[in-house]
C-alpha cells in the first residue's frame, strides 16, 4: 500500500508537544515500511524523525500550529488558525489522493477537519490518539463512523468507551507498540521513582508531588514542561517532596535514564488513551504503578508487571511502591515482547488498513 500519514497539528514531530502520538507515528512509519509499504509523512515544518528508514518520505508543511484539545473546554469550538498547518497538510493529502499516488490516508491529528470534510479520492482512516475531550470531536468521530463504520481505530477499549457505546462497538482496537531495540533491559535499578509525561494538570502533577512527599522517595520527572504554573503550585503545596525535573529526552536517552528507576508512577486525572510510557518503562524492566483509569490499567498485569490502584488516591500508590521489589523486572520486559512489540502493533494496524485501502 502507498500510505499517506497526516501528522498531529499541535507541534512538529520530535518536539514532544504531541505526546505519545509522535512515537506511535514513528513506530508505524518504520514498521509498515519494513513490511513493504510506501510511507509519506505530512508533518508540521521543523519535524525531526530519527531512526526512520530512508525510504520514508517526510514532507515538511508550513502553517500555524493548532491548540491542543486537552487545553480547551469540552464545549469550546476547536480552534482552527487562519493559516492552519492542518488545512495545508489536508490539502496535500487531497492532492495526492486525486493524483492517484496513494491508496489510503492515515490520520493521526485529533482535530475535526479530516473526520468531517468532503471525502478524498481514497479512503481516510483515523487512529485516534486521545479519549473524548471535546463535544465537537465526539460529533466528528461519530460522523466519520456514519460514513464508514470501520474507519476508526483506537488504542484501548477504555479510550473508545469515552466516546460512547456506538464508537466502542465499531472502533478497531490496535493497542500500541514500541521497538524494543531502543530500550535496554536493566536488572538492577537505583532507588528513584520515574514520572514520564508532559508536565500538565491532566497527568496529575499534584498527586505526583503528594506521592513523593508521602513516600520519601526521590522522583525523576521526564517530559515537556507544558504547564509551569501547575508544577510551581505543586512545589508550594508539597515542600517536602523531592521531585527533580530532568527535562525532555530523545527516546534512547529517555530509556537509558528510565531503566535506572525502581518504578514508573502514573497518576493521571484523565482517561489515558493508552500510555506509551507504561510499555516503554516495562521494556526497560521498570514496573508500573498506575491509577485504575484508562489504558494503563489494561496494560499493567496487577502483581505481575506492576500494580493497578484506586484512582485519585496517592496513599495507594505509596503502599504499592513499598512492595515494588516483589515485581520481577524480567516479566515486565517479557510482557512488552509478547504483546506490545513494534511488529505486533504494526501487524494489527496493517490488518485494519488493508481492509480499508483501495490497493492501487
Ligand atoms: N517522551 C519522550 N521524552 C521524554 C519524555 C516523554 O520522548 O523525555 C515521550 C514518551 O516516549 C511517550 C510520550 O512522550 O511516547 C508520552 O506519551 P503518552 O502516550 O504516555 O502520553 P500523552 O502525552 O500522549 O498523553
mmCIF file of N, CA, C and O in Angstrom, residues 169-232:
data_model
loop_
_atom_site.group_PDB
_atom_site.id
_atom_site.type_symbol
_atom_site.label_atom_id
_atom_site.label_comp_id
_atom_site.label_asym_id
_atom_site.label_seq_id
_atom_site.Cartn_x
_atom_site.Cartn_y
_atom_site.Cartn_z
ATOM 1 N N UNK A 169 -18.403 0.070 20.066
ATOM 2 C CA UNK A 169 -18.831 -1.105 19.294
ATOM 3 C C UNK A 169 -18.085 -1.212 17.959
ATOM 4 O O UNK A 169 -17.747 -2.296 17.520
ATOM 5 N N UNK A 170 -17.830 -0.062 17.323
ATOM 6 C CA UNK A 170 -17.267 -0.098 15.966
ATOM 7 C C UNK A 170 -15.762 0.107 15.885
ATOM 8 O O UNK A 170 -15.143 -0.282 14.895
ATOM 9 N N UNK A 171 -15.177 0.773 16.895
ATOM 10 C CA UNK A 171 -13.746 1.113 16.798
ATOM 11 C C UNK A 171 -12.908 -0.163 16.771
ATOM 12 O O UNK A 171 -13.193 -1.130 17.469
ATOM 13 N N UNK A 172 -11.889 -0.105 15.958
ATOM 14 C CA UNK A 172 -10.943 -1.212 15.843
ATOM 15 C C UNK A 172 -9.865 -0.962 16.903
ATOM 16 O O UNK A 172 -9.222 0.087 16.885
ATOM 17 N N UNK A 173 -9.642 -1.888 17.811
ATOM 18 C CA UNK A 173 -8.684 -1.665 18.914
ATOM 19 C C UNK A 173 -7.316 -2.204 18.501
ATOM 20 O O UNK A 173 -7.173 -3.405 18.238
ATOM 21 N N UNK A 174 -6.322 -1.315 18.435
ATOM 22 C CA UNK A 174 -4.997 -1.735 17.949
ATOM 23 C C UNK A 174 -3.917 -1.703 19.029
ATOM 24 O O UNK A 174 -2.754 -2.016 18.754
ATOM 25 N N UNK A 175 -4.250 -1.285 20.248
ATOM 26 C CA UNK A 175 -3.253 -1.140 21.328
ATOM 27 C C UNK A 175 -2.122 -0.222 20.838
ATOM 28 O O UNK A 175 -2.379 0.690 20.071
ATOM 29 N N UNK A 176 -0.883 -0.488 21.247
ATOM 30 C CA UNK A 176 0.242 0.294 20.741
ATOM 31 C C UNK A 176 1.453 -0.627 20.750
ATOM 32 O O UNK A 176 1.320 -1.828 21.031
ATOM 33 N N UNK A 177 2.608 -0.080 20.411
ATOM 34 C CA UNK A 177 3.808 -0.926 20.395
ATOM 35 C C UNK A 177 5.047 -0.074 20.266
ATOM 36 O O UNK A 177 4.976 1.096 19.877
ATOM 37 N N UNK A 178 6.181 -0.663 20.621
ATOM 38 C CA UNK A 178 7.464 0.061 20.541
ATOM 39 C C UNK A 178 8.541 -0.873 20.012
ATOM 40 O O UNK A 178 8.425 -2.097 20.122
ATOM 41 N N UNK A 179 9.586 -0.254 19.501
ATOM 42 C CA UNK A 179 10.739 -1.013 19.017
ATOM 43 C C UNK A 179 11.631 -1.342 20.221
ATOM 44 O O UNK A 179 12.304 -0.449 20.757
ATOM 45 N N UNK A 180 11.625 -2.596 20.633
ATOM 46 C CA UNK A 180 12.355 -2.959 21.859
ATOM 47 C C UNK A 180 13.853 -2.704 21.764
ATOM 48 O O UNK A 180 14.522 -2.580 22.789
ATOM 49 N N UNK A 181 14.373 -2.615 20.532
ATOM 50 C CA UNK A 181 15.818 -2.370 20.371
ATOM 51 C C UNK A 181 16.234 -1.023 20.970
ATOM 52 O O UNK A 181 17.397 -0.814 21.290
ATOM 53 N N UNK A 182 15.268 -0.120 21.122
ATOM 54 C CA UNK A 182 15.599 1.206 21.681
ATOM 55 C C UNK A 182 15.625 1.227 23.211
ATOM 56 O O UNK A 182 15.915 2.257 23.821
ATOM 57 N N UNK A 183 15.266 0.088 23.836
ATOM 58 C CA UNK A 183 15.111 0.083 25.293
ATOM 59 C C UNK A 183 15.939 -1.050 25.892
ATOM 60 O O UNK A 183 15.596 -2.226 25.740
ATOM 61 N N UNK A 184 17.040 -0.694 26.563
ATOM 62 C CA UNK A 184 17.863 -1.727 27.193
ATOM 63 C C UNK A 184 17.221 -2.168 28.504
ATOM 64 O O UNK A 184 16.721 -1.338 29.270
ATOM 65 N N UNK A 185 17.280 -3.482 28.750
ATOM 66 C CA UNK A 185 16.755 -4.025 29.999
ATOM 67 C C UNK A 185 17.749 -3.766 31.126
ATOM 68 O O UNK A 185 18.944 -3.992 30.971
ATOM 69 N N UNK A 186 17.242 -3.262 32.258
ATOM 70 C CA UNK A 186 18.112 -3.008 33.423
ATOM 71 C C UNK A 186 17.610 -3.872 34.581
ATOM 72 O O UNK A 186 16.500 -3.675 35.083
ATOM 73 N N UNK A 187 18.442 -4.829 34.990
ATOM 74 C CA UNK A 187 18.017 -5.773 36.040
ATOM 75 C C UNK A 187 18.109 -5.155 37.438
ATOM 76 O O UNK A 187 17.269 -5.411 38.295
ATOM 77 N N UNK A 188 19.152 -4.353 37.653
ATOM 78 C CA UNK A 188 19.397 -3.797 38.999
ATOM 79 C C UNK A 188 19.225 -2.279 38.976
ATOM 80 O O UNK A 188 20.159 -1.566 38.634
ATOM 81 N N UNK A 189 18.060 -1.767 39.361
ATOM 82 C CA UNK A 189 17.842 -0.312 39.282
ATOM 83 C C UNK A 189 18.380 0.403 40.523
ATOM 84 O O UNK A 189 18.768 -0.243 41.498
ATOM 85 N N UNK A 190 18.313 1.737 40.467
ATOM 86 C CA UNK A 190 18.553 2.537 41.663
ATOM 87 C C UNK A 190 17.250 2.633 42.455
ATOM 88 O O UNK A 190 16.318 1.844 42.232
ATOM 89 N N UNK A 191 17.176 3.634 43.325
ATOM 90 C CA UNK A 191 16.024 3.730 44.225
ATOM 91 C C UNK A 191 14.979 4.750 43.752
ATOM 92 O O UNK A 191 13.866 4.785 44.261
ATOM 93 N N UNK A 192 15.331 5.575 42.741
ATOM 94 C CA UNK A 192 14.425 6.657 42.331
ATOM 95 C C UNK A 192 13.176 6.129 41.616
ATOM 96 O O UNK A 192 13.196 5.063 41.011
ATOM 97 N N UNK A 193 12.141 6.942 41.693
ATOM 98 C CA UNK A 193 10.873 6.651 41.013
ATOM 99 C C UNK A 193 10.806 7.552 39.774
ATOM 100 O O UNK A 193 11.220 8.713 39.830
ATOM 101 N N UNK A 194 10.262 7.010 38.666
ATOM 102 C CA UNK A 194 10.158 7.804 37.441
ATOM 103 C C UNK A 194 8.732 8.290 37.211
ATOM 104 O O UNK A 194 7.758 7.601 37.539
ATOM 105 N N UNK A 195 8.653 9.482 36.622
ATOM 106 C CA UNK A 195 7.387 10.017 36.110
ATOM 107 C C UNK A 195 7.714 10.479 34.706
ATOM 108 O O UNK A 195 8.620 11.301 34.517
ATOM 109 N N UNK A 196 7.041 9.933 33.693
ATOM 110 C CA UNK A 196 7.372 10.278 32.300
ATOM 111 C C UNK A 196 6.108 10.802 31.642
ATOM 112 O O UNK A 196 5.154 10.043 31.404
ATOM 113 N N UNK A 197 6.103 12.102 31.347
ATOM 114 C CA UNK A 197 4.851 12.691 30.886
ATOM 115 C C UNK A 197 5.054 14.154 30.521
ATOM 116 O O UNK A 197 5.966 14.801 31.038
ATOM 117 N N UNK A 198 4.176 14.641 29.636
ATOM 118 C CA UNK A 198 4.088 16.092 29.524
ATOM 119 C C UNK A 198 3.720 16.602 30.913
ATOM 120 O O UNK A 198 2.893 15.992 31.602
ATOM 121 N N UNK A 199 4.351 17.721 31.345
ATOM 122 C CA UNK A 199 4.022 18.251 32.671
ATOM 123 C C UNK A 199 2.765 19.094 32.512
ATOM 124 O O UNK A 199 2.806 20.224 32.024
ATOM 125 N N UNK A 200 1.640 18.497 32.883
ATOM 126 C CA UNK A 200 0.350 19.170 32.688
ATOM 127 C C UNK A 200 -0.634 18.627 33.721
ATOM 128 O O UNK A 200 -0.434 17.543 34.269
ATOM 129 N N UNK A 201 -1.672 19.410 33.975
ATOM 130 C CA UNK A 201 -2.574 19.062 35.076
ATOM 131 C C UNK A 201 -3.252 17.709 34.888
ATOM 132 O O UNK A 201 -3.432 16.958 35.845
ATOM 133 N N UNK A 202 -3.658 17.389 33.626
ATOM 134 C CA UNK A 202 -4.389 16.124 33.429
ATOM 135 C C UNK A 202 -3.536 14.905 33.765
ATOM 136 O O UNK A 202 -4.043 13.809 33.946
ATOM 137 N N UNK A 203 -2.224 15.104 33.833
ATOM 138 C CA UNK A 203 -1.331 13.986 34.157
ATOM 139 C C UNK A 203 -1.144 13.825 35.664
ATOM 140 O O UNK A 203 -0.417 12.936 36.104
ATOM 141 N N UNK A 204 -1.764 14.707 36.459
ATOM 142 C CA UNK A 204 -1.771 14.522 37.916
ATOM 143 C C UNK A 204 -0.515 14.997 38.623
ATOM 144 O O UNK A 204 -0.008 14.312 39.520
ATOM 145 N N UNK A 205 -0.039 16.177 38.239
ATOM 146 C CA UNK A 205 1.207 16.696 38.827
ATOM 147 C C UNK A 205 1.105 16.803 40.354
ATOM 148 O O UNK A 205 2.023 16.436 41.092
ATOM 149 N N UNK A 206 -0.040 17.309 40.836
ATOM 150 C CA UNK A 206 -0.165 17.473 42.281
ATOM 151 C C UNK A 206 -0.096 16.117 43.005
ATOM 152 O O UNK A 206 0.556 15.979 44.036
ATOM 153 N N UNK A 207 -0.751 15.119 42.427
ATOM 154 C CA UNK A 207 -0.711 13.773 43.037
ATOM 155 C C UNK A 207 0.715 13.223 43.033
ATOM 156 O O UNK A 207 1.132 12.540 43.967
ATOM 157 N N UNK A 208 1.457 13.528 41.971
ATOM 158 C CA UNK A 208 2.844 13.062 41.893
ATOM 159 C C UNK A 208 3.650 13.606 43.070
ATOM 160 O O UNK A 208 4.384 12.865 43.745
ATOM 161 N N UNK A 209 3.506 14.904 43.316
ATOM 162 C CA UNK A 209 4.247 15.520 44.426
ATOM 163 C C UNK A 209 3.793 14.919 45.757
ATOM 164 O O UNK A 209 4.589 14.734 46.668
ATOM 165 N N UNK A 210 2.501 14.610 45.866
ATOM 166 C CA UNK A 210 1.988 14.017 47.113
ATOM 167 C C UNK A 210 2.619 12.641 47.323
ATOM 168 O O UNK A 210 3.023 12.295 48.433
ATOM 169 N N UNK A 211 2.711 11.864 46.236
ATOM 170 C CA UNK A 211 3.347 10.540 46.325
ATOM 171 C C UNK A 211 4.796 10.698 46.797
ATOM 172 O O UNK A 211 5.267 9.968 47.683
ATOM 173 N N UNK A 212 5.503 11.667 46.217
ATOM 174 C CA UNK A 212 6.909 11.891 46.594
ATOM 175 C C UNK A 212 7.011 12.271 48.068
ATOM 176 O O UNK A 212 7.855 11.737 48.812
ATOM 177 N N UNK A 213 6.125 13.167 48.500
ATOM 178 C CA UNK A 213 6.186 13.635 49.887
ATOM 179 C C UNK A 213 5.879 12.492 50.864
ATOM 180 O O UNK A 213 6.580 12.294 51.851
ATOM 181 N N UNK A 214 4.831 11.726 50.569
ATOM 182 C CA UNK A 214 4.407 10.662 51.492
ATOM 183 C C UNK A 214 5.374 9.491 51.520
ATOM 184 O O UNK A 214 5.562 8.857 52.557
ATOM 185 N N UNK A 215 5.980 9.191 50.371
ATOM 186 C CA UNK A 215 6.854 8.005 50.296
ATOM 187 C C UNK A 215 8.285 8.324 50.712
ATOM 188 O O UNK A 215 9.043 7.427 51.072
ATOM 189 N N UNK A 216 8.652 9.601 50.628
ATOM 190 C CA UNK A 216 10.039 9.973 50.914
ATOM 191 C C UNK A 216 10.992 9.534 49.809
ATOM 192 O O UNK A 216 12.206 9.669 49.940
ATOM 193 N N UNK A 217 10.438 9.021 48.688
ATOM 194 C CA UNK A 217 11.303 8.585 47.585
ATOM 195 C C UNK A 217 11.571 9.764 46.654
ATOM 196 O O UNK A 217 10.712 10.615 46.437
ATOM 197 N N UNK A 218 12.747 9.792 46.070
ATOM 198 C CA UNK A 218 13.067 10.839 45.099
ATOM 199 C C UNK A 218 12.452 10.487 43.750
ATOM 200 O O UNK A 218 12.537 9.340 43.309
ATOM 201 N N UNK A 219 11.823 11.472 43.099
ATOM 202 C CA UNK A 219 11.183 11.250 41.798
ATOM 203 C C UNK A 219 11.966 11.985 40.709
ATOM 204 O O UNK A 219 12.350 13.145 40.888
ATOM 205 N N UNK A 220 12.177 11.301 39.601
ATOM 206 C CA UNK A 220 12.758 11.926 38.407
ATOM 207 C C UNK A 220 11.624 12.121 37.410
ATOM 208 O O UNK A 220 10.966 11.146 37.026
ATOM 209 N N UNK A 221 11.384 13.366 36.983
ATOM 210 C CA UNK A 221 10.299 13.647 36.029
ATOM 211 C C UNK A 221 10.892 13.969 34.659
ATOM 212 O O UNK A 221 11.752 14.841 34.533
ATOM 213 N N UNK A 222 10.421 13.245 33.636
ATOM 214 C CA UNK A 222 10.915 13.426 32.264
ATOM 215 C C UNK A 222 9.760 13.845 31.377
ATOM 216 O O UNK A 222 8.715 13.182 31.366
ATOM 217 N N UNK A 223 9.929 14.893 30.573
ATOM 218 C CA UNK A 223 8.870 15.259 29.636
ATOM 219 C C UNK A 223 8.846 16.754 29.376
ATOM 220 O O UNK A 223 9.500 17.532 30.086
ATOM 221 N N UNK A 224 8.080 17.138 28.386
ATOM 222 C CA UNK A 224 7.978 18.560 28.027
ATOM 223 C C UNK A 224 7.291 19.327 29.156
ATOM 224 O O UNK A 224 6.271 18.887 29.685
ATOM 225 N N UNK A 225 7.857 20.474 29.530
ATOM 226 C CA UNK A 225 7.256 21.328 30.567
ATOM 227 C C UNK A 225 6.158 22.164 29.916
ATOM 228 O O UNK A 225 6.405 23.216 29.335
ATOM 229 N N UNK A 226 4.916 21.656 29.987
ATOM 230 C CA UNK A 226 3.803 22.316 29.308
ATOM 231 C C UNK A 226 3.162 23.370 30.204
ATOM 232 O O UNK A 226 2.709 24.400 29.732
ATOM 233 N N UNK A 227 3.063 23.055 31.493
ATOM 234 C CA UNK A 227 2.317 23.916 32.413
ATOM 235 C C UNK A 227 3.174 24.180 33.650
ATOM 236 O O UNK A 227 3.062 23.472 34.663
ATOM 237 N N UNK A 228 3.997 25.227 33.549
ATOM 238 C CA UNK A 228 4.933 25.523 34.636
ATOM 239 C C UNK A 228 4.193 25.958 35.902
ATOM 240 O O UNK A 228 4.653 25.696 37.017
ATOM 241 N N UNK A 229 3.024 26.582 35.704
ATOM 242 C CA UNK A 229 2.253 27.037 36.871
ATOM 243 C C UNK A 229 1.816 25.835 37.702
ATOM 244 O O UNK A 229 1.898 25.852 38.945
ATOM 245 N N UNK A 230 1.373 24.764 37.027
ATOM 246 C CA UNK A 230 0.939 23.559 37.748
ATOM 247 C C UNK A 230 2.103 22.974 38.547
ATOM 248 O O UNK A 230 1.948 22.536 39.690
ATOM 249 N N UNK A 231 3.279 22.995 37.945
ATOM 250 C CA UNK A 231 4.477 22.462 38.605
ATOM 251 C C UNK A 231 4.811 23.280 39.865
ATOM 252 O O UNK A 231 5.025 22.737 40.948
ATOM 253 N N UNK A 232 4.815 24.623 39.707
ATOM 254 C CA UNK A 232 5.174 25.507 40.839
ATOM 255 C C UNK A 232 4.165 25.377 41.969
ATOM 256 O O UNK A 232 4.538 25.336 43.142
#
